[in-house]
mmCIF file of C-alpha atoms and ligand atoms in Angstrom:
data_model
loop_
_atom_site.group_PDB
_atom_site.id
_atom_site.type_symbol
_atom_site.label_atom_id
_atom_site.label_comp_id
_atom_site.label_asym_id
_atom_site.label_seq_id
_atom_site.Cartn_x
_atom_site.Cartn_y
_atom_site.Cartn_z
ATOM 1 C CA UNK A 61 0.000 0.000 0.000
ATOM 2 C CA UNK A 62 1.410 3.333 -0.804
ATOM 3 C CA UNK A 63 1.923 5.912 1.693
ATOM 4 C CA UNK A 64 1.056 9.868 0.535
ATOM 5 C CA UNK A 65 1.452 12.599 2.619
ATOM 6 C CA UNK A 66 -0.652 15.905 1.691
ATOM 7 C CA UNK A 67 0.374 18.895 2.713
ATOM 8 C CA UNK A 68 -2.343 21.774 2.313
ATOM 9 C CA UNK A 69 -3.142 24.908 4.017
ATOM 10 C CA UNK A 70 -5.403 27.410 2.147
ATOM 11 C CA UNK A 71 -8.649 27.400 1.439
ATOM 12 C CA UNK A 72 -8.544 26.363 -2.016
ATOM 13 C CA UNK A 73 -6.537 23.676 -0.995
ATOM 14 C CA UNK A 74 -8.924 22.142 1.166
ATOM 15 C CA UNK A 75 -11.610 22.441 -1.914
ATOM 16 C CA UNK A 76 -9.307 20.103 -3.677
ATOM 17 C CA UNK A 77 -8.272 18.178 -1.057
ATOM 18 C CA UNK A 78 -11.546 16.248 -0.453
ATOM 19 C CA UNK A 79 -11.771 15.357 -3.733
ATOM 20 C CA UNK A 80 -8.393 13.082 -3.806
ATOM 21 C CA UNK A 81 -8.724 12.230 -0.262
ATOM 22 C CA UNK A 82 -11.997 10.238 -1.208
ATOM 23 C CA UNK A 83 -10.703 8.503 -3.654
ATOM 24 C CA UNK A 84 -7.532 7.421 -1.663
ATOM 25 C CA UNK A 85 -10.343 5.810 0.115
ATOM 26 C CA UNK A 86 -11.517 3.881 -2.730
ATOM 27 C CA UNK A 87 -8.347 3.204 -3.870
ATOM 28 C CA UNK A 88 -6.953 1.922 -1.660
ATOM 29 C CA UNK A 89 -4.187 4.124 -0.601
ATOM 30 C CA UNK A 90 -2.881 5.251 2.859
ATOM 31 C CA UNK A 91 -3.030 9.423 3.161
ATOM 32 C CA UNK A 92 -1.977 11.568 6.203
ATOM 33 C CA UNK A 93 -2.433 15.137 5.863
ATOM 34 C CA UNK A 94 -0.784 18.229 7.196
ATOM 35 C CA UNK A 95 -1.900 21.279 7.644
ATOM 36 C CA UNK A 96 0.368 24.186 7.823
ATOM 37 C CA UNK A 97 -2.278 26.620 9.609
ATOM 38 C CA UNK A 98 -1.982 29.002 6.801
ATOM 39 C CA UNK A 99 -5.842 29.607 6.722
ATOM 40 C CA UNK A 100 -7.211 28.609 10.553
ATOM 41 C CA UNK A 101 -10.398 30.735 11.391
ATOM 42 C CA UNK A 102 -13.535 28.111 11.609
ATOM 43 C CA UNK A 103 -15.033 29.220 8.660
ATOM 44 C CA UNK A 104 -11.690 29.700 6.572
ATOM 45 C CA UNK A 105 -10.803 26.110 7.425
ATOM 46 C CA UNK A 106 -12.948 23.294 9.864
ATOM 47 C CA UNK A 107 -15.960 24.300 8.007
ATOM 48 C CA UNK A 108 -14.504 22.775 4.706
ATOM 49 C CA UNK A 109 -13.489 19.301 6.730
ATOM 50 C CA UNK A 110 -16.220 18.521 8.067
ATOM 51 C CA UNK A 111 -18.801 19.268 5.210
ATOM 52 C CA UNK A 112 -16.629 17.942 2.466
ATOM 53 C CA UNK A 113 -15.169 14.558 5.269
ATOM 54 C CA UNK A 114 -11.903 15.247 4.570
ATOM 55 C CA UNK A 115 -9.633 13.466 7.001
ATOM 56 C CA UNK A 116 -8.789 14.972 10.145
ATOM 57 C CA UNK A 117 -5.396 16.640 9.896
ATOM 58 C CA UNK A 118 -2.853 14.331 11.146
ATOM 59 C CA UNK A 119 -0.379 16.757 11.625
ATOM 60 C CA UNK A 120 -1.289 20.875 12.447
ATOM 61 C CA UNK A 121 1.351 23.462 12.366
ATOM 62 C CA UNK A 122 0.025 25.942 13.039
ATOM 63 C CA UNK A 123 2.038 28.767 10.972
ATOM 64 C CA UNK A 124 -0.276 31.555 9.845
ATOM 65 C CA UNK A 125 0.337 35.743 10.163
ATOM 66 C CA UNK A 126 3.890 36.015 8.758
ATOM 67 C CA UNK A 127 5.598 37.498 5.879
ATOM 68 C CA UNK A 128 6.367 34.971 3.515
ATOM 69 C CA UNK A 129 9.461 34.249 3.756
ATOM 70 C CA UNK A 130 8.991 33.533 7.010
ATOM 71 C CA UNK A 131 5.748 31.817 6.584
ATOM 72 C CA UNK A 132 7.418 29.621 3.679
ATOM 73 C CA UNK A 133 10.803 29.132 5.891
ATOM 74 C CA UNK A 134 8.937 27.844 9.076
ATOM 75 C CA UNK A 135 7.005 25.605 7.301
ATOM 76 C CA UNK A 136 9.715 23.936 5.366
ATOM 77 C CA UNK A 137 11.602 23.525 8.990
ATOM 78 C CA UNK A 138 7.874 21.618 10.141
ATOM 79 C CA UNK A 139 7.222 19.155 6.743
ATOM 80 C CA UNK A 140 10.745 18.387 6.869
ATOM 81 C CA UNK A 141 10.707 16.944 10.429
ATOM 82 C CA UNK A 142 7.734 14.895 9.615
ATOM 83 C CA UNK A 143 8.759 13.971 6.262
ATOM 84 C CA UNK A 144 12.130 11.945 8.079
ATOM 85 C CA UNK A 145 10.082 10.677 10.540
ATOM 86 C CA UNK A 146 7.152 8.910 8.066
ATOM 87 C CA UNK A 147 8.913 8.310 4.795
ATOM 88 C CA UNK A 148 6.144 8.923 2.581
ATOM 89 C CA UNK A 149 5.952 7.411 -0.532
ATOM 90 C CA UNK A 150 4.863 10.337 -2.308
ATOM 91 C CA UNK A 151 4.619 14.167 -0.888
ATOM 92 C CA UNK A 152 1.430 15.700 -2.876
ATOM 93 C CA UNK A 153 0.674 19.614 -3.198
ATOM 94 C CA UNK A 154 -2.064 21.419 -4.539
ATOM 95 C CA UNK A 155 -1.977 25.004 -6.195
ATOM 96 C CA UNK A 156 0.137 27.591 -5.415
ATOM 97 C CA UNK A 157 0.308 28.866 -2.219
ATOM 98 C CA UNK A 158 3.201 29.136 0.567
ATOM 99 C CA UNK A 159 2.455 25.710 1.972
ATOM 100 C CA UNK A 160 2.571 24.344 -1.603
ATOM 101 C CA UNK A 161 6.248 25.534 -2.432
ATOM 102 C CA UNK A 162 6.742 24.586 1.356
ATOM 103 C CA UNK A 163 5.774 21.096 0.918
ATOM 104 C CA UNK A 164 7.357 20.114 -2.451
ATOM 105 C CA UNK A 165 11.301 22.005 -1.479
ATOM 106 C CA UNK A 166 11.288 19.669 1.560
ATOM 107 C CA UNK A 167 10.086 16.527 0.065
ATOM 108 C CA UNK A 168 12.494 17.380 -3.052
ATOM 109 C CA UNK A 169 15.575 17.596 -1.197
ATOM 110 C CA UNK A 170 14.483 14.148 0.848
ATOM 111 C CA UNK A 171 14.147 12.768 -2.400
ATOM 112 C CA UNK A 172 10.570 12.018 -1.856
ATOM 113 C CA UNK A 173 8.696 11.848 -5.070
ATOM 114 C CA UNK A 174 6.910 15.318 -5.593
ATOM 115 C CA UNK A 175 3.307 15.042 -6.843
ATOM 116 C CA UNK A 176 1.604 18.406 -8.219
ATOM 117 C CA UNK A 177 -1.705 18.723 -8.804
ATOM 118 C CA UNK A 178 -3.063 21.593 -11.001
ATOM 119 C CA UNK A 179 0.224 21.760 -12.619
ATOM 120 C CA UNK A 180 1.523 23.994 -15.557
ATOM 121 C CA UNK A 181 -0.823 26.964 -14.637
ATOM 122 C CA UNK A 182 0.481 30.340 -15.813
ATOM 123 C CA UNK A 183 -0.740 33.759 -15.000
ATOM 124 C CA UNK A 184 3.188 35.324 -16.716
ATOM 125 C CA UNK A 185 2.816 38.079 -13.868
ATOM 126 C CA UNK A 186 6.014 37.236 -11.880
ATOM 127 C CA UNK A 187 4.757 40.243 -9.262
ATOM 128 C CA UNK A 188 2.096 37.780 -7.645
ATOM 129 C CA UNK A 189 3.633 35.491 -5.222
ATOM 130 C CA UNK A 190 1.357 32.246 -6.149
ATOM 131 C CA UNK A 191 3.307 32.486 -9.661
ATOM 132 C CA UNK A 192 6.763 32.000 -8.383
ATOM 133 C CA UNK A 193 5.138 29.701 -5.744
ATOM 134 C CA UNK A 194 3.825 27.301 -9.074
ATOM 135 C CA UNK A 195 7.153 28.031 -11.327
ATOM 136 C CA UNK A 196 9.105 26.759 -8.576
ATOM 137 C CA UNK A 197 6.489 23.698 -7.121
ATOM 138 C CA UNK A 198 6.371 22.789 -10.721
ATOM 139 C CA UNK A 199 10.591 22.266 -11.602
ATOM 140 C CA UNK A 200 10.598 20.374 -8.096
ATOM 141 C CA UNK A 201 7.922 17.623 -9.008
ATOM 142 C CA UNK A 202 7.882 14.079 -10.071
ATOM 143 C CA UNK A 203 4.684 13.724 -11.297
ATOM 144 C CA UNK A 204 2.848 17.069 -12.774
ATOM 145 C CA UNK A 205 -1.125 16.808 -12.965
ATOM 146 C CA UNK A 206 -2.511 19.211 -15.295
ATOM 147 C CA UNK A 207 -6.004 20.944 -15.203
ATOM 148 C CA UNK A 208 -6.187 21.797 -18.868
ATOM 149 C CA UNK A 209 -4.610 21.730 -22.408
ATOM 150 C CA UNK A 210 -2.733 25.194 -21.707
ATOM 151 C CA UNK A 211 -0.984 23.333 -18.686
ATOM 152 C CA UNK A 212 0.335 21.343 -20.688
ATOM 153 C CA UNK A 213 1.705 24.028 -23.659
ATOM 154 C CA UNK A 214 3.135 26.208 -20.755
ATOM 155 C CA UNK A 215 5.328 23.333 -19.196
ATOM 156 C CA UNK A 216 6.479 22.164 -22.709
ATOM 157 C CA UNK A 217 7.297 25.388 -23.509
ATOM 158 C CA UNK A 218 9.326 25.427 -20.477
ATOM 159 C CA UNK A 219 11.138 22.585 -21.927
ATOM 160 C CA UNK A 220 9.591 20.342 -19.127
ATOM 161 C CA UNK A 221 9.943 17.986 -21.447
ATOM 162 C CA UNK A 222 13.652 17.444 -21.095
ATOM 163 C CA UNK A 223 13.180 16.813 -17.528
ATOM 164 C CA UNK A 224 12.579 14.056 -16.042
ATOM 165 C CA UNK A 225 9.078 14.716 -14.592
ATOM 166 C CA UNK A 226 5.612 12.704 -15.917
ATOM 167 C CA UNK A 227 3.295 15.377 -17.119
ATOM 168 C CA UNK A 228 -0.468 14.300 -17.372
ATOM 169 C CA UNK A 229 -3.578 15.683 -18.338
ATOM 170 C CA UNK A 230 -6.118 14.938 -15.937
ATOM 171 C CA UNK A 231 -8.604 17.551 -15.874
ATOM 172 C CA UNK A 232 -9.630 20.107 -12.819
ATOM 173 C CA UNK A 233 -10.596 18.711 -9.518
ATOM 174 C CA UNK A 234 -12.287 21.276 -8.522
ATOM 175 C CA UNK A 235 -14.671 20.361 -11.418
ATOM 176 C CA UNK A 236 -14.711 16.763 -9.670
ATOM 177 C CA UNK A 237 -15.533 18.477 -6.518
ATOM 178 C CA UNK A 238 -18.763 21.168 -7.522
ATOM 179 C CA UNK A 239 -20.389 17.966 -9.215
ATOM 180 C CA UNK A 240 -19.930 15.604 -6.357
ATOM 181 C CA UNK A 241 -20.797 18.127 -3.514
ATOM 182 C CA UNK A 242 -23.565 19.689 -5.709
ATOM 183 C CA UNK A 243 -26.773 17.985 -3.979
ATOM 184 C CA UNK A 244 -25.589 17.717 -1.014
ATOM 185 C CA UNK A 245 -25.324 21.397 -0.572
ATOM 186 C CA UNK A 246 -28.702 21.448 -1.613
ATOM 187 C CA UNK A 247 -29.750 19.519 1.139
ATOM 188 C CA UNK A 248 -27.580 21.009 4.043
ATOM 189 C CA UNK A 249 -27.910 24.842 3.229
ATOM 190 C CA UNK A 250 -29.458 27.132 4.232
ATOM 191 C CA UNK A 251 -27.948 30.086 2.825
ATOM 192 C CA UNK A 252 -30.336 31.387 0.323
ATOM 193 C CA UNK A 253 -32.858 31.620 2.697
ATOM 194 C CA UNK A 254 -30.607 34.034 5.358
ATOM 195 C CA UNK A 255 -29.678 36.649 2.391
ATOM 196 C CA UNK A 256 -32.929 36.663 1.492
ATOM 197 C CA UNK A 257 -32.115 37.901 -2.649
ATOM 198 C CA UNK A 258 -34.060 36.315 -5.640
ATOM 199 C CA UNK A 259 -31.546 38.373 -8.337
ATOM 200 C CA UNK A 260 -27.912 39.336 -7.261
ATOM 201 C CA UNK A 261 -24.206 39.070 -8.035
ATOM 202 C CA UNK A 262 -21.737 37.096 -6.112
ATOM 203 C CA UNK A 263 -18.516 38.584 -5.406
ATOM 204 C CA UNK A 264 -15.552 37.890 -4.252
ATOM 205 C CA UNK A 265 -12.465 39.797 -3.342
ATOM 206 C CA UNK A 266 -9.265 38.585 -1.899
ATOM 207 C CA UNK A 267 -6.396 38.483 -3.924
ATOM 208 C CA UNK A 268 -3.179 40.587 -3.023
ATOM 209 C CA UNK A 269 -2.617 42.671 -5.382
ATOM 210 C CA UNK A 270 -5.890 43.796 -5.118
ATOM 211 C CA UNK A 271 -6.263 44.289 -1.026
ATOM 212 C CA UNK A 272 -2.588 45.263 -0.755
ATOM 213 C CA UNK A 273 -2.992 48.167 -3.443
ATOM 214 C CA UNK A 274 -5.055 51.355 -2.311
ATOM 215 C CA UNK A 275 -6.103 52.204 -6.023
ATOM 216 C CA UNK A 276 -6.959 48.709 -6.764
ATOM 217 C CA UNK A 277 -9.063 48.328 -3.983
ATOM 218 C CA UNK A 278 -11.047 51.478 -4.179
ATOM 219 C CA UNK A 279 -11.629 50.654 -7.483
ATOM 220 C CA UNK A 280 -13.391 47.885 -7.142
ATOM 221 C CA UNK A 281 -15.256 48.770 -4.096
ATOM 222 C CA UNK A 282 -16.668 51.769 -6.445
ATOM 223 C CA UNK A 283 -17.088 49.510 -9.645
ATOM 224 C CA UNK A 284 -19.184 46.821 -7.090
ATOM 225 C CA UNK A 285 -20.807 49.944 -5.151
ATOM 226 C CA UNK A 286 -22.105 50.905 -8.702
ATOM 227 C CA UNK A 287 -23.543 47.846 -9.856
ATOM 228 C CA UNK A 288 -25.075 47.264 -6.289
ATOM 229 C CA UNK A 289 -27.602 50.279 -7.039
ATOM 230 C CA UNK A 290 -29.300 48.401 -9.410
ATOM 231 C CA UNK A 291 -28.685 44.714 -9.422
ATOM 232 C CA UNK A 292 -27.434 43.507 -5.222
ATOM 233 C CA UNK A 293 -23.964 42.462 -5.181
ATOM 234 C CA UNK A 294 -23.541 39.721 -1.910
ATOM 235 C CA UNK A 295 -19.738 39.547 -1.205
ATOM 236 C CA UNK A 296 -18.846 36.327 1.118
ATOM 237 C CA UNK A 297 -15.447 38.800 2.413
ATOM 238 C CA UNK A 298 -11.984 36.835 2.894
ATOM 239 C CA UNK A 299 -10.619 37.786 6.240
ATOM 240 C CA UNK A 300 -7.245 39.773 4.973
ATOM 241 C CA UNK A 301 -9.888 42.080 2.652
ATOM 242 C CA UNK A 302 -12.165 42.489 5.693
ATOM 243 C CA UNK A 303 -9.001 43.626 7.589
ATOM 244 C CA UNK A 304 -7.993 46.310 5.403
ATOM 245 C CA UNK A 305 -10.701 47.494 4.728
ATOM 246 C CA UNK A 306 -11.654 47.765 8.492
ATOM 247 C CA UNK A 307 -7.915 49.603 8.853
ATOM 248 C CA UNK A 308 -8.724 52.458 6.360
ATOM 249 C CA UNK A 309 -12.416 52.739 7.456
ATOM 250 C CA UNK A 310 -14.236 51.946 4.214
ATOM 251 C CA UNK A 311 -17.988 51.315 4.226
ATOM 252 C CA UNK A 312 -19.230 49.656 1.387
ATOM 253 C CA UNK A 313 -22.192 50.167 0.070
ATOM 254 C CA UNK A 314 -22.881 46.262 -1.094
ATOM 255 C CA UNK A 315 -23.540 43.216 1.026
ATOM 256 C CA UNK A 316 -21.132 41.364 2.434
ATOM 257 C CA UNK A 317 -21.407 38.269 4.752
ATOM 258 C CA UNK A 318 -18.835 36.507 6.549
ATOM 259 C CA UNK A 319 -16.880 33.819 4.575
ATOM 260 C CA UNK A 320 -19.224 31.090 3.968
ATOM 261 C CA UNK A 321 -18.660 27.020 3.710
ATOM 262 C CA UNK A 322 -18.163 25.250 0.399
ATOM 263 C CA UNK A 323 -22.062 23.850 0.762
ATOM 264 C CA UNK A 324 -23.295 27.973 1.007
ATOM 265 C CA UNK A 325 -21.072 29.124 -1.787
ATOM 266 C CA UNK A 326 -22.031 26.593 -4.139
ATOM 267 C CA UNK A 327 -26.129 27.178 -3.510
ATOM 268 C CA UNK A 328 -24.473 30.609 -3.950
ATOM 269 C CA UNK A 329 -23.060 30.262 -6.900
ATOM 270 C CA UNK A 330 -25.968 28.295 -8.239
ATOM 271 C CA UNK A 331 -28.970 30.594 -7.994
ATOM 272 C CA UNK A 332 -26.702 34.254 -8.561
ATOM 273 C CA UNK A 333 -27.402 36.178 -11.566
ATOM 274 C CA UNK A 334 -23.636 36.121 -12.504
ATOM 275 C CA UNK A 335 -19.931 36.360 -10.504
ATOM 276 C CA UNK A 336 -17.336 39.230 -10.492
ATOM 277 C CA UNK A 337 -14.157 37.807 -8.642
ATOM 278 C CA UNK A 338 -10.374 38.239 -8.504
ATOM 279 C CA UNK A 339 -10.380 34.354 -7.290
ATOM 280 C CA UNK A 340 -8.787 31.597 -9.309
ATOM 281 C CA UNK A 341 -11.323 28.588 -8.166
ATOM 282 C CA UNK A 342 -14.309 31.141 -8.311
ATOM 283 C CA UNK A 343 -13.999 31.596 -12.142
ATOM 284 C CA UNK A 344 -14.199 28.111 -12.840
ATOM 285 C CA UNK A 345 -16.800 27.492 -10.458
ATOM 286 C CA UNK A 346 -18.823 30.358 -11.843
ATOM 287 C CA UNK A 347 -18.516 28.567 -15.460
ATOM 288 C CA UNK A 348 -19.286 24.993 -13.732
ATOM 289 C CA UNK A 349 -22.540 26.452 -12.659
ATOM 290 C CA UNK A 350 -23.312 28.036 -15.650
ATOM 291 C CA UNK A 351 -23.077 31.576 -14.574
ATOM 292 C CA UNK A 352 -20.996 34.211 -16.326
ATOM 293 C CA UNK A 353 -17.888 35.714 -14.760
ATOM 294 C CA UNK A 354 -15.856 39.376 -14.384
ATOM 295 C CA UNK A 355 -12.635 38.740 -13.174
ATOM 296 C CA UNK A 356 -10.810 41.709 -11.613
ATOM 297 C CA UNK A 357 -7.336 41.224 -13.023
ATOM 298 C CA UNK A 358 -5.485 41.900 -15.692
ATOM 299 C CA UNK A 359 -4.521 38.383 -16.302
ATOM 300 C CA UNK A 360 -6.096 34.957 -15.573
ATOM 301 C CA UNK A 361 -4.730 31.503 -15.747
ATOM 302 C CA UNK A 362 -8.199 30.280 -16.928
ATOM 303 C CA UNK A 363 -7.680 31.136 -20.670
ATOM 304 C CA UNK A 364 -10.292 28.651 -21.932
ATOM 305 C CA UNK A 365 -12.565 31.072 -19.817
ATOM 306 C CA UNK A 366 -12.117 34.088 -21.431
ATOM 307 C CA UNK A 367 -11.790 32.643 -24.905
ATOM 308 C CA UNK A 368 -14.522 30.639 -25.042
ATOM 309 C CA UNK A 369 -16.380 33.718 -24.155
ATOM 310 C CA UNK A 370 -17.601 32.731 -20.643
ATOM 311 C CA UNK A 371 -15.316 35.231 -18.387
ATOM 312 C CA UNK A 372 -14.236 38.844 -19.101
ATOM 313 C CA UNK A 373 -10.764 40.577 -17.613
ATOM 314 C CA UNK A 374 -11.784 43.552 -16.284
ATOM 315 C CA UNK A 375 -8.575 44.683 -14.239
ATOM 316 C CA UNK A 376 -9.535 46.539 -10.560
ATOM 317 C CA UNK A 377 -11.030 50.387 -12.940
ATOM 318 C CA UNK A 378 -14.395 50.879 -11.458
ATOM 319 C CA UNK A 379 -15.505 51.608 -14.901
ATOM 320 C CA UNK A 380 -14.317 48.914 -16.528
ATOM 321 C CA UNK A 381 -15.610 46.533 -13.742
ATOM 322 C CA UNK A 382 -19.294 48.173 -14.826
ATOM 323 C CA UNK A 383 -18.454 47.786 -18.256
ATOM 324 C CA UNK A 384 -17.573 44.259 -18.017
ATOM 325 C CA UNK A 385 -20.337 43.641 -15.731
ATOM 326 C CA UNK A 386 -23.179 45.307 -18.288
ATOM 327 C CA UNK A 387 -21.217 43.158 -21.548
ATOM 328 C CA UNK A 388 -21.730 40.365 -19.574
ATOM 329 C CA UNK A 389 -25.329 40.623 -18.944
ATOM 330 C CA UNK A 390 -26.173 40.216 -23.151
ATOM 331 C CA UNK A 391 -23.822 37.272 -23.385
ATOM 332 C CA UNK A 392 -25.660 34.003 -24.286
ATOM 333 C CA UNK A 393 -23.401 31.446 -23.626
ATOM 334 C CA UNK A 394 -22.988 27.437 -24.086
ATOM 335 C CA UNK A 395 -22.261 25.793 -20.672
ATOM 336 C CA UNK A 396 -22.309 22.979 -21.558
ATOM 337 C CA UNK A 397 -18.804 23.199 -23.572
ATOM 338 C CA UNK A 398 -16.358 20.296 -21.617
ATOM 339 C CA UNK A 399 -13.208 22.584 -20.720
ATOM 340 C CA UNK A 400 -12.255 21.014 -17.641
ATOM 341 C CA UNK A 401 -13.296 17.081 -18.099
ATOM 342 C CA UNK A 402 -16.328 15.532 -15.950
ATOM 343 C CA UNK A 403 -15.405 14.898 -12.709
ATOM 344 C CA UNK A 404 -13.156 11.949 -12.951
ATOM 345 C CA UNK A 405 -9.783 14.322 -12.314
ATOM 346 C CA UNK A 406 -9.271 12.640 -8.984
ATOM 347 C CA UNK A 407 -9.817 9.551 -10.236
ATOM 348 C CA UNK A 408 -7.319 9.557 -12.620
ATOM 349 C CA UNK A 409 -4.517 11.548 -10.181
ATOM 350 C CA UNK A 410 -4.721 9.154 -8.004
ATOM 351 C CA UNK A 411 -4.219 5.969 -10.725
ATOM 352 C CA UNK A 412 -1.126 7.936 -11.617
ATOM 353 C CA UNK A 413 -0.042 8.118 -8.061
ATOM 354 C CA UNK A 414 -0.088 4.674 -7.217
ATOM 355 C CA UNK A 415 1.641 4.130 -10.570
ATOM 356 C CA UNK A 416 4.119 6.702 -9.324
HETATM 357 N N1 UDP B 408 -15.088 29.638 -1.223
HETATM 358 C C1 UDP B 408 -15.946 29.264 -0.203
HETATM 359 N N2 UDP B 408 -16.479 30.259 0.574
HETATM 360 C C2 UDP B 408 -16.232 31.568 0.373
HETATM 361 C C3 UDP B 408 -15.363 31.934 -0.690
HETATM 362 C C4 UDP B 408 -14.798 30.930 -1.463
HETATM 363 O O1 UDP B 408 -16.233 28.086 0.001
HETATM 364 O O2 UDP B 408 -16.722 32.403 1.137
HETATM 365 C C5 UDP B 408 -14.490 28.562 -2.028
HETATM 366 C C6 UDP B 408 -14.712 28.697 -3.501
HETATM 367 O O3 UDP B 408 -15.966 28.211 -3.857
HETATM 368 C C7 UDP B 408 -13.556 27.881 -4.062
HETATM 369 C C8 UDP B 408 -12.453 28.154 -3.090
HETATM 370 O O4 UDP B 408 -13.076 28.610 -1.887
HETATM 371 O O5 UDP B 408 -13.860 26.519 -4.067
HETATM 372 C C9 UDP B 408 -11.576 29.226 -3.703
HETATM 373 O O6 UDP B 408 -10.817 29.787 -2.791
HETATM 374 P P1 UDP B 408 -10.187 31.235 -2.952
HETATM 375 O O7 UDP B 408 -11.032 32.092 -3.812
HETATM 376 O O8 UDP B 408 -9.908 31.667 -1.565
HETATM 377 O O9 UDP B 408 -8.771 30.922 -3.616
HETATM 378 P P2 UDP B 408 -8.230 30.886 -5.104
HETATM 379 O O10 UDP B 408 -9.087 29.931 -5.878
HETATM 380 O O11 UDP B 408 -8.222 32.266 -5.634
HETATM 381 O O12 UDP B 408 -6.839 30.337 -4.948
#
């Protein structure tokens, strides 16, 4: 039987998490997770174990509030230790956050196998720290699982292909994971009742350089004020947004709610009128639930979104936000198109794993 540790820590992570974690169940394969503590309030974290039965942490480090450096240093010092002490078959990541990098440099130089899962995503925008965090995570690995087609083009054009990684398409998890948790959420929330909204957009706002960047942020928070006077905008608010917005005393003018579980957001994203988000997952989600999307960047990694005509790049400009918002609302648009394959990603990771 093979032995895997996971290492996750973010939100996101968790999201994919359950989805390989249940099939390491079926499969037959023995999984211990860490958790690095990066994201630890309730509703940032537990609420996404317990819905979505993800195994309880075996390990909890607890590292959350630091620059990254630090952040990514004090992990490393924690996975090591517990990579000597369990010999893992396999060390798997998700993504692209600290605890990603984290867990892949310390498995690497143990010369534990390094398994990647959404692989070969680029955004080209060196500034954001989840792109060096991938770049790196990515060179590192053993076995590279790709979400889509353009993976695959950015890692050969790399020249992954002289190294000695496997590279495999095997579609998006998270894709795996809105189909799968889809009727249960019907069942379990109760989310639509408590906002109370029968037409409204569903924001969300967390990415840095969005909350770190004055101009950025007040842009948005205009461009989603705006649309809020005639269509409601409901914006679940991650906790570092909340924060800094709290710090330079704006009000806004939409709704926002505490972060919600993956059961609320997806009844969420199911009955909204459409999604305007700086979040990676969120765009595909949007598309997954058939609901068109504004992302507030200049760049996504999602490219199949935007060409297919399902998501528009708005940037943080209050006008163009509106702009991309109104556009949006005349688009008729196939959902049904297969970008992201049909919820056999996790599935087919963790074949490849045990193959490892
Ligand atoms: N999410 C959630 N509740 C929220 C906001 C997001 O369950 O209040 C989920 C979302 O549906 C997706 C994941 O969290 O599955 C995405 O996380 P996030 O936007 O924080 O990270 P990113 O995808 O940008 O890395």
């Amino acid at each position: 039987m093979k032995n895997i540790i996971t290492v996750v820590g973010a939100r996101p992570q968790f999201v994919k998490a359950a989805t390989l974690s249940r099939q390491f169940g079926l499969q037959g394969v023995n999984e211990k997770i860490i958790h690095t503590g990066q994201h630890y309030d309730a509703n940032m974290s537990e609420v996404f174990f317990e819905e979505m039965e993800i195994p309880k942490p075996a390990y909890q480090l607890d590292i959350h509030g630091l620059n990254h450096g630090a952040m990514t240093g004090k992990m490393l010092w924690g996975i090591e230790e517990i990579l000597i002490n369990e010999k893992p078959d396999g060390v798997l990541v998700y993504g692209d956050t600290n605890s990603t990098l984290a867990g892949a440099l310390a498995a690497a130089k143990l010369h534990i196998p390094v398994i990647h899962v959404e692989a070969g995503l680029r955004s080209f925008n060196m500034q954001m720290p989840e792109e060096v965090n991938r770049i790196l995570t990515d060179r590192i690995s053993d076995l590279l699982l790709c979400p889509t087609d353009t993976a695959i083009d950015n890692l050969k054009n790399e020249g992954f292909s002289n190294f000695h990684s496997r590279i495999v398409k095997n579609g998006d998890v998270m894709q795996d994971a809105a189909l799968y948790y889809a009727r249960k959420a019907e069942q379990k929330s109760d989310i639509l009742q408590k906002i109370n909204l029968s037409n409204f957009v569903l924001g969300t706002i967390h990415r840095q350089e969005n909350t770190d960047n004055p101009e950025n942020l007040m842009g948005i928070i205009h461009g989603l004020n705006e649309i809020n006077r005639n269509t409601a905008v409901v914006v679940p608010l991650h906790p570092r947004t909340r924060n800094i917005l709290k710090q330079q005393n704006i009000i806004p003018e939409f709704t926002i709610i505490d972060p919600v579980g993956y059961f609320d957001m997806i009844m969420l994203l199911k009955s909204c009128n459409m999604v305007i988000t700086d979040s990676g997952g969120v765009q595909k989600e949007a598309f997954f639930f058939g609901k068109q999307c504004v992302t507030m960047r200049e760049e996504t990694e999602w490219v199949e979104l935007v060409k297919n005509g399902f998501n528009i790049l708005s940037g943080s400009n209050s006008d163009k936000i509106v702009s991309a918002f109104n556009e949006s609302q005349l688009r008729k648009s196939d959902f049904t198109m297969n970008l992201y394959g049909q919820g056999q990603a996790a599935e087919l990771a963790v074949r490849e794993i045990i193959a490892l």
